[in-house]
Coordinates of C-alpha atoms and ligand atoms in Angstrom, one line a residue:
X615 CA -59.2 84.1 6.5
X616 CA -58.2 87.6 6.1
X617 CA -55.5 86.6 3.8
X618 CA -58.0 84.7 1.6
X619 CA -60.4 87.7 1.2
X620 CA -57.5 89.7 0.4
X621 CA -56.2 87.5 -2.5
X622 CA -60.2 86.8 -3.7
X623 CA -60.4 91.0 -3.8
X624 CA -57.1 91.1 -5.4
X625 CA -57.8 88.6 -8.2
X626 CA -61.4 90.3 -8.9
X627 CA -59.7 93.7 -9.3
X628 CA -56.8 92.6 -11.3
X629 CA -59.1 90.6 -13.6
X630 CA -61.3 93.8 -14.1
X631 CA -58.1 95.8 -14.7
X632 CA -56.6 93.3 -17.3
X633 CA -53.9 92.5 -15.1
X634 CA -55.2 89.0 -14.4
X635 CA -52.0 87.3 -16.0
X636 CA -49.8 89.3 -13.7
X637 CA -52.1 88.4 -10.7
X638 CA -51.5 84.8 -11.7
X639 CA -47.8 85.5 -11.4
X640 CA -47.8 87.2 -8.1
X641 CA -50.1 84.6 -6.7
X642 CA -47.6 81.7 -8.0
X643 CA -44.7 83.7 -6.6
X644 CA -43.2 84.2 -10.0
X645 CA -40.8 87.2 -10.5
X646 CA -42.3 90.1 -12.5
X647 CA -40.2 91.5 -15.5
X648 CA -39.6 94.8 -16.6
X649 CA -42.5 94.9 -19.0
X650 CA -44.9 93.9 -16.0
X651 CA -43.3 96.7 -13.9
X652 CA -44.5 99.1 -16.7
X653 CA -48.1 97.9 -16.8
X654 CA -48.4 98.0 -13.2
X655 CA -47.1 101.9 -13.2
X656 CA -50.0 102.3 -16.0
X657 CA -52.6 100.0 -14.2
X658 CA -55.4 100.4 -11.9
X659 CA -54.2 101.9 -8.7
X660 CA -56.6 99.7 -6.8
X661 CA -55.9 96.5 -8.5
X662 CA -51.9 97.1 -8.4
X663 CA -52.3 97.9 -4.4
X664 CA -54.5 94.8 -3.9
X665 CA -51.7 92.8 -5.4
X666 CA -48.9 93.9 -3.3
X667 CA -51.3 93.8 -0.3
X668 CA -51.4 90.0 -1.0
X669 CA -47.4 89.8 -1.0
X670 CA -47.3 92.0 1.9
X671 CA -49.6 89.9 4.1
X672 CA -48.0 86.5 2.6
X673 CA -44.4 87.6 4.1
X674 CA -45.6 89.6 7.2
X675 CA -49.3 88.9 7.8
X676 CA -50.7 92.1 9.6
X677 CA -47.1 92.9 11.3
X678 CA -46.2 96.4 11.1
X679 CA -42.6 97.3 12.2
X680 CA -41.5 100.4 13.8
X681 CA -38.5 101.6 15.9
X682 CA -37.6 104.3 18.4
X683 CA -34.8 106.2 16.7
X684 CA -33.4 109.5 16.4
X685 CA -32.0 111.4 13.4
X686 CA -28.8 113.4 13.5
X687 CA -27.8 115.3 10.3
X688 CA -24.1 116.4 11.3
X689 CA -23.9 119.0 8.4
X690 CA -25.7 120.5 5.6
X691 CA -22.6 121.8 3.9
X692 CA -22.3 119.8 0.5
X693 CA -20.5 120.3 -2.8
X694 CA -22.6 118.0 -4.7
X695 CA -25.3 120.6 -5.8
X696 CA -28.0 118.2 -6.5
X697 CA -30.7 120.0 -7.9
X698 CA -33.6 118.5 -5.9
X699 CA -32.1 119.2 -2.5
X700 CA -33.2 122.0 -0.6
X701 CA -30.9 120.8 2.4
X702 CA -27.5 121.7 1.2
X703 CA -25.4 124.8 1.7
X704 CA -22.2 126.0 0.3
X705 CA -19.4 126.5 3.0
X706 CA -19.7 130.2 4.4
X707 CA -23.3 130.5 3.1
X708 CA -25.8 131.4 5.4
X709 CA -27.4 128.7 7.5
X710 CA -24.2 126.2 6.8
X711 CA -23.4 124.1 10.0
X712 CA -21.3 121.1 10.9
X713 CA -21.4 119.5 14.3
X714 CA -18.4 118.7 16.3
X715 CA -18.1 115.1 17.6
X716 CA -19.2 116.8 21.1
X717 CA -22.4 118.2 19.5
X718 CA -23.2 115.0 18.3
X719 CA -22.9 113.4 21.6
X720 CA -25.1 115.9 22.8
X721 CA -27.8 115.3 20.7
X722 CA -28.0 111.7 21.7
X723 CA -27.5 112.5 25.1
X724 CA -30.6 115.0 25.0
X725 CA -32.5 111.6 24.2
X726 CA -31.4 109.4 27.1
X727 CA -34.7 109.5 29.0
X728 CA -36.5 107.9 25.8
X729 CA -36.2 104.3 24.8
X730 CA -34.0 105.1 21.6
X731 CA -32.4 101.9 20.1
X732 CA -31.1 104.0 16.9
X733 CA -29.4 107.0 15.6
X734 CA -29.7 107.4 11.7
X735 CA -26.8 110.0 10.9
X736 CA -26.9 111.1 7.3
X737 CA -25.4 114.3 5.8
X738 CA -23.9 116.3 3.0
X739 CA -20.7 115.9 1.7
X740 CA -18.3 118.7 3.2
X741 CA -15.1 118.7 1.4
X742 CA -13.3 119.4 4.5
X743 CA -13.9 116.8 6.9
X744 CA -11.2 114.7 7.5
X745 CA -11.3 110.7 8.0
X746 CA -10.8 111.0 11.8
X747 CA -13.8 113.2 12.1
X748 CA -16.1 110.4 10.9
X749 CA -14.5 108.1 13.3
X750 CA -14.6 110.5 15.9
X751 CA -18.6 111.0 15.4
X752 CA -19.3 107.4 15.5
X753 CA -17.0 107.0 18.7
X754 CA -18.8 109.9 20.6
X755 CA -22.1 108.6 19.7
X756 CA -21.3 105.3 21.2
X757 CA -19.9 106.8 24.2
X758 CA -22.8 108.8 24.6
X759 CA -25.1 105.9 24.6
X760 CA -23.3 102.4 24.2
X761 CA -26.4 100.5 23.4
X762 CA -27.1 102.5 20.4
X763 CA -27.1 101.0 17.0
X764 CA -25.5 103.7 14.6
X765 CA -27.1 103.5 11.1
X766 CA -24.8 106.0 9.3
X767 CA -23.5 107.3 5.9
X768 CA -25.0 106.8 2.5
X769 CA -23.2 105.2 -0.4
X770 CA -22.4 108.7 -1.2
X771 CA -20.9 109.8 2.2
X772 CA -18.9 106.3 2.1
X773 CA -17.2 107.0 -1.0
X774 CA -16.2 110.6 0.3
X775 CA -15.1 108.9 3.4
X776 CA -12.9 106.3 1.6
X777 CA -11.3 109.4 -0.5
X778 CA -10.4 111.2 2.5
X779 CA -8.9 108.1 4.2
X780 CA -6.8 107.4 1.0
X781 CA -7.4 103.6 1.3
X782 CA -9.7 101.4 -0.5
X783 CA -13.5 101.1 0.9
X784 CA -12.8 97.6 1.7
X785 CA -10.2 98.7 4.2
X786 CA -12.3 101.6 5.8
X787 CA -15.4 99.5 6.3
X788 CA -14.0 97.4 9.2
X789 CA -12.6 100.6 10.9
X790 CA -16.0 102.4 10.7
X791 CA -17.4 99.1 12.3
X792 CA -14.7 99.3 15.1
X793 CA -15.7 102.7 15.8
X794 CA -19.4 102.0 16.2
X795 CA -21.0 101.6 12.5
X796 CA -23.9 99.1 12.9
X797 CA -25.4 99.5 9.3
X798 CA -26.1 101.8 6.2
X799 CA -29.2 103.8 5.2
X800 CA -30.7 103.7 1.7
X801 CA -30.0 107.2 0.8
X802 CA -28.4 108.9 -2.1
X803 CA -29.6 106.4 -4.8
X804 CA -31.7 108.9 -6.4
X805 CA -32.6 107.4 -9.8
X806 CA -29.9 105.3 -11.5
X807 CA -30.3 106.1 -14.8
X808 CA -27.5 108.0 -16.4
X809 CA -29.7 110.7 -18.2
X810 CA -31.3 111.6 -14.7
X811 CA -27.7 111.7 -13.2
X812 CA -26.5 113.9 -15.9
X813 CA -29.4 116.5 -15.5
X814 CA -29.8 116.7 -11.9
X815 CA -27.0 115.5 -9.9
X816 CA -24.1 115.2 -12.0
X817 CA -21.5 115.9 -9.5
X818 CA -22.7 112.9 -7.2
X819 CA -21.4 109.3 -7.6
X820 CA -23.3 107.6 -10.5
X821 CA -25.9 104.8 -10.1
X822 CA -23.4 102.2 -10.9
X823 CA -20.9 103.6 -8.4
X824 CA -23.7 103.5 -5.8
X825 CA -24.4 100.1 -6.6
X826 CA -20.7 99.3 -6.5
X827 CA -20.7 100.8 -3.0
X828 CA -23.5 99.0 -1.6
X829 CA -21.9 95.6 -2.8
X830 CA -18.7 96.3 -0.9
X831 CA -20.8 97.0 2.1
X832 CA -22.7 93.8 1.9
X833 CA -19.5 92.0 1.1
X834 CA -18.2 93.6 4.5
X835 CA -21.1 91.8 6.1
X836 CA -22.9 95.2 6.8
X837 CA -26.5 95.3 6.0
X838 CA -28.1 98.4 4.3
X839 CA -31.3 99.8 3.0
X840 CA -32.3 101.5 -0.4
X841 CA -34.1 104.0 -2.0
X842 CA -35.7 105.7 -5.0
X843 CA -36.2 109.3 -5.3
X844 CA -39.2 109.4 -7.4
X845 CA -41.5 112.1 -9.0
X846 CA -39.1 114.6 -10.7
X847 CA -37.8 114.2 -14.1
X848 CA -37.6 110.4 -14.2
X849 CA -39.5 108.3 -16.5
X850 CA -41.5 105.3 -15.6
X851 CA -38.8 103.1 -17.8
X852 CA -36.1 105.0 -15.8
X853 CA -37.8 103.6 -12.6
X854 CA -38.3 100.4 -13.4
X855 CA -34.8 99.7 -14.5
X856 CA -33.8 101.2 -11.0
X857 CA -35.8 98.6 -9.3
X858 CA -34.6 96.0 -11.5
X859 CA -30.7 96.8 -10.8
X860 CA -31.6 96.8 -6.9
X861 CA -33.1 93.4 -7.2
X862 CA -30.2 92.0 -9.2
X863 CA -27.8 93.4 -6.4
X864 CA -30.1 91.8 -4.1
X865 CA -30.0 88.4 -5.6
X866 CA -26.3 88.7 -5.4
X867 CA -25.5 90.0 -1.7
X868 CA -28.6 89.6 -0.1
X869 CA -27.6 92.7 1.9
X870 CA -30.7 94.9 1.7
X871 CA -33.1 94.9 4.6
X872 CA -35.9 97.4 3.2
X873 CA -36.7 99.2 0.4
X874 CA -37.8 103.1 0.8
X875 CA -39.3 105.3 -2.0
X876 CA -38.6 108.8 -1.4
X877 CA -41.3 111.1 -2.8
X878 CA -39.5 114.1 -4.2
X879 CA -40.4 117.4 -2.1
X880 CA -39.7 120.4 -4.3
X881 CA -40.0 123.6 -2.2
X882 CA -36.7 125.6 -1.9
X883 CA -35.1 123.2 -4.2
X884 CA -33.8 124.2 -8.1
X885 CA -36.6 122.0 -9.2
X886 CA -39.4 124.0 -7.3
X887 CA -41.1 124.4 -10.5
X888 CA -41.9 120.6 -10.6
X889 CA -45.3 119.7 -8.9
X890 CA -43.7 116.6 -7.0
X891 CA -45.8 113.2 -6.6
X892 CA -49.3 112.9 -5.2
X893 CA -50.7 110.8 -2.4
X894 CA -51.8 108.3 -5.5
X895 CA -48.2 108.3 -6.7
X896 CA -46.9 107.4 -3.4
X897 CA -49.3 104.7 -2.9
X898 CA -48.5 103.2 -6.3
X899 CA -44.6 103.4 -5.6
X900 CA -45.0 101.4 -2.3
X901 CA -47.0 98.8 -4.5
X902 CA -44.5 98.6 -7.1
X903 CA -41.4 98.3 -4.8
X904 CA -43.4 95.1 -3.1
X905 CA -44.2 93.6 -6.1
X906 CA -41.0 94.1 -8.2
X907 CA -38.5 93.7 -5.3
X908 CA -39.5 89.9 -4.2
X909 CA -35.9 89.5 -2.8
X910 CA -36.1 92.5 0.0
X911 CA -38.1 91.8 3.0
X912 CA -39.1 95.0 4.2
X913 CA -41.1 98.0 2.5
X914 CA -41.1 101.3 4.2
X915 CA -43.8 104.0 4.4
X916 CA -41.7 106.6 6.0
X917 CA -44.1 109.1 7.5
X918 CA -42.2 112.0 7.7
X919 CA -42.4 112.4 3.8
X920 CA -45.8 110.6 3.2
X921 CA -47.9 112.2 6.0
X922 CA -49.1 110.0 8.5
X923 CA -52.8 109.2 6.9
X924 CA -51.2 108.2 3.4
X925 CA -48.6 106.1 5.5
X926 CA -51.5 104.2 7.1
X927 CA -53.1 103.5 4.0
X928 CA -49.8 102.4 2.5
X929 CA -49.6 99.7 5.0
X930 CA -52.6 98.0 2.8
X931 CA -50.5 98.8 -0.4
X932 CA -47.3 96.8 0.4
X933 CA -45.9 98.7 3.0
X934 CA -44.8 96.9 6.6
X935 CA -42.8 99.5 8.2
X936 CA -43.4 103.3 8.9
X937 CA -39.9 104.1 10.2
X938 CA -39.5 105.6 13.7
X939 CA -39.7 108.5 16.1
X940 CA -37.3 110.6 14.3
X941 CA -36.9 113.7 16.8
X942 CA -35.4 116.1 14.5
X943 CA -36.0 115.7 10.8
X944 CA -34.2 118.5 8.4
X945 CA -33.7 117.0 4.9
X946 CA -37.8 117.0 4.1
X947 CA -38.6 119.8 6.4
X948 CA -36.2 122.1 4.5
X949 CA -37.9 121.2 1.4
X950 CA -41.8 121.7 2.5
X951 CA -42.7 118.7 4.6
X952 CA -45.5 119.9 7.0
X953 CA -45.3 116.7 9.1
X954 CA -44.1 116.9 12.7
X955 CA -40.6 116.8 13.5
X956 CA -41.1 113.7 15.8
X957 CA -43.6 111.3 17.3
X958 CA -43.9 109.7 20.4
X959 CA -43.5 106.0 20.5
X960 CA -47.2 105.6 21.7
X961 CA -48.5 107.5 18.6
X962 CA -47.1 105.3 16.2
X963 CA -48.3 102.3 17.9
X964 CA -51.8 103.7 17.8
X965 CA -51.4 104.7 13.9
X966 CA -50.6 101.1 13.2
X967 CA -53.3 99.9 15.4
X968 CA -55.8 102.3 13.7
X969 CA -54.8 101.1 10.2
X970 CA -55.9 97.7 11.3
X971 CA -52.3 96.1 11.7
X972 CA -50.4 94.6 14.5
X973 CA -47.5 96.8 15.6
X974 CA -44.0 95.4 16.5
X975 CA -41.4 97.5 17.8
X976 CA -38.1 96.5 16.2
X977 CA -34.2 97.3 16.6
X978 CA -32.5 98.4 13.1
X979 CA -31.9 94.7 12.3
X980 CA -35.4 93.6 12.7
X981 CA -34.7 91.9 16.1
X982 CA -38.4 92.3 18.0
X983 CA -38.0 94.9 20.9
X984 CA -41.9 94.6 21.8
X985 CA -45.0 93.4 20.0
X986 CA -48.6 93.0 21.1
X987 CA -48.3 89.6 19.3
X988 CA -47.4 87.5 22.2
X989 CA -45.5 85.0 20.2
X990 CA -43.1 87.5 18.9
X991 CA -43.1 89.2 22.1
X992 CA -41.4 86.5 23.6
X993 CA -38.6 86.3 21.1
X994 CA -37.3 89.7 21.8
X995 CA -33.9 90.2 23.7
X996 CA -35.8 93.4 25.3
X997 CA -38.3 93.2 28.1
X998 CA -41.7 94.3 26.7
X999 CA -42.3 97.8 27.1
X1000 CA -46.1 99.0 27.5
X1001 CA -47.5 101.1 24.6
Ligands
V47_108 O1 -30.4 110.9 0.0 C1 -33.0 114.8 -0.6 C2 -33.4 112.2 -0.6 C3 -32.3 111.3 0.9 C4 -35.0 115.9 -1.0 O2 -32.6 104.2 5.3 C5 -35.0 114.2 -1.0 O3 -33.9 103.7 6.6 C6 -37.4 113.9 -1.6 O4 -32.2 108.5 2.7 N1 -37.2 115.3 -1.8 C7 -32.1 111.0 2.5 N2 -36.2 113.4 -1.4 C8 -33.1 110.4 3.3 C9 -32.9 108.9 3.5 C10 -33.6 108.3 4.3 C11 -34.7 108.8 4.9 C12 -35.4 107.6 6.1 C13 -35.0 106.5 6.2 C14 -33.7 106.0 5.6 C15 -33.3 104.4 5.8 C16 -33.5 106.9 4.4 O5 -33.5 112.0 1.0 C17 -31.3 111.5 0.2 C18 -31.9 111.9 -0.9 O6 -32.0 110.8 -1.8 N3 -33.6 113.6 -0.7 N4 -33.8 115.9 -0.5 C19 -36.3 116.0 -1.5 N5 -36.2 117.4 -1.8

């Protein structure tokens, strides 16, 4: 009934916004092309959001996923000099740090009283860290909490790790998995267009290289996420092209679990003069992701960067995931984020309920840990835990 109401509303709004033909494509489950994507970027936000909500409810009903996780940014030392980044420090610069494997383990041990299922480990590209270091931090994290799933190393870090190993990535990946790697996060993709790469992050791997590394990751049987950094100097055409390239790779490998639009936070970066996206832009980006990426199961409204009320609203604009408890976040807080560093599990549950959706605690690979929906709760591999 709710889904029928959502569909009727979407059809009406799309008709008024002259997006009726796109609405029919969405209802028929037909793939949207690049031109359609541009019309959605330019079209009425409510109509676009309502269409994305139809797809979200078709795939997931009211279910909304979250996890109990912690972030560990093992170094902020980086030699890529990306203009959008406020987190990076050069070696020797004030505030530069890197964590020993024992320090990484201590971060994980500090959360042993919490029901954490995932550690998300990403960092800068520190030119001096050797291959063995990356294996050691994985092993240290696993020793500290053997049940933990390690989601670590963006495609950019994997490129560096393979260079340090002096081996092809296809040989390195199984060694990382043997040391504890479970899956790969979606960062570092930025915007694939060469023009943007050249102007803002030319020392980093190119868009094509990012996609090639993601292909190798998926071929090694490892799931990953994917992202787009929006709201800096990219055009709408470049955004649609980025989504299309992700969709093509997903057709080939099926390895992406979740797409996360990352809204640019300008503070303390070299691009501090760029205003950055508004809440309206963020909601549209969620909706575009849901409508264009018809082959990626989940769309994440990452509450750390969107803020809680916008993430809650995004749950009716195409998103079905809000990320997790986080514990300690540095990348966005260095760049002006005013959200808390962490939330309690019970708060996440309540935000989702308050948004009119049904909370589902997942692990990194979307196995159900706990849900209010009894049929789902029974399939979980862990005992249900109270909210
Ligand atoms: O790679 C850096 C971006 C990424 C800024 O896979 C910035 O579940 C905006 O990828 N403004 C790291 N964005 C974060 C990331 C991520 C986060 C949460 C969940 C997952 C996941 C992945 O953040 C970087 C870069 O693309 N970034 N600086 C900035 N000032």
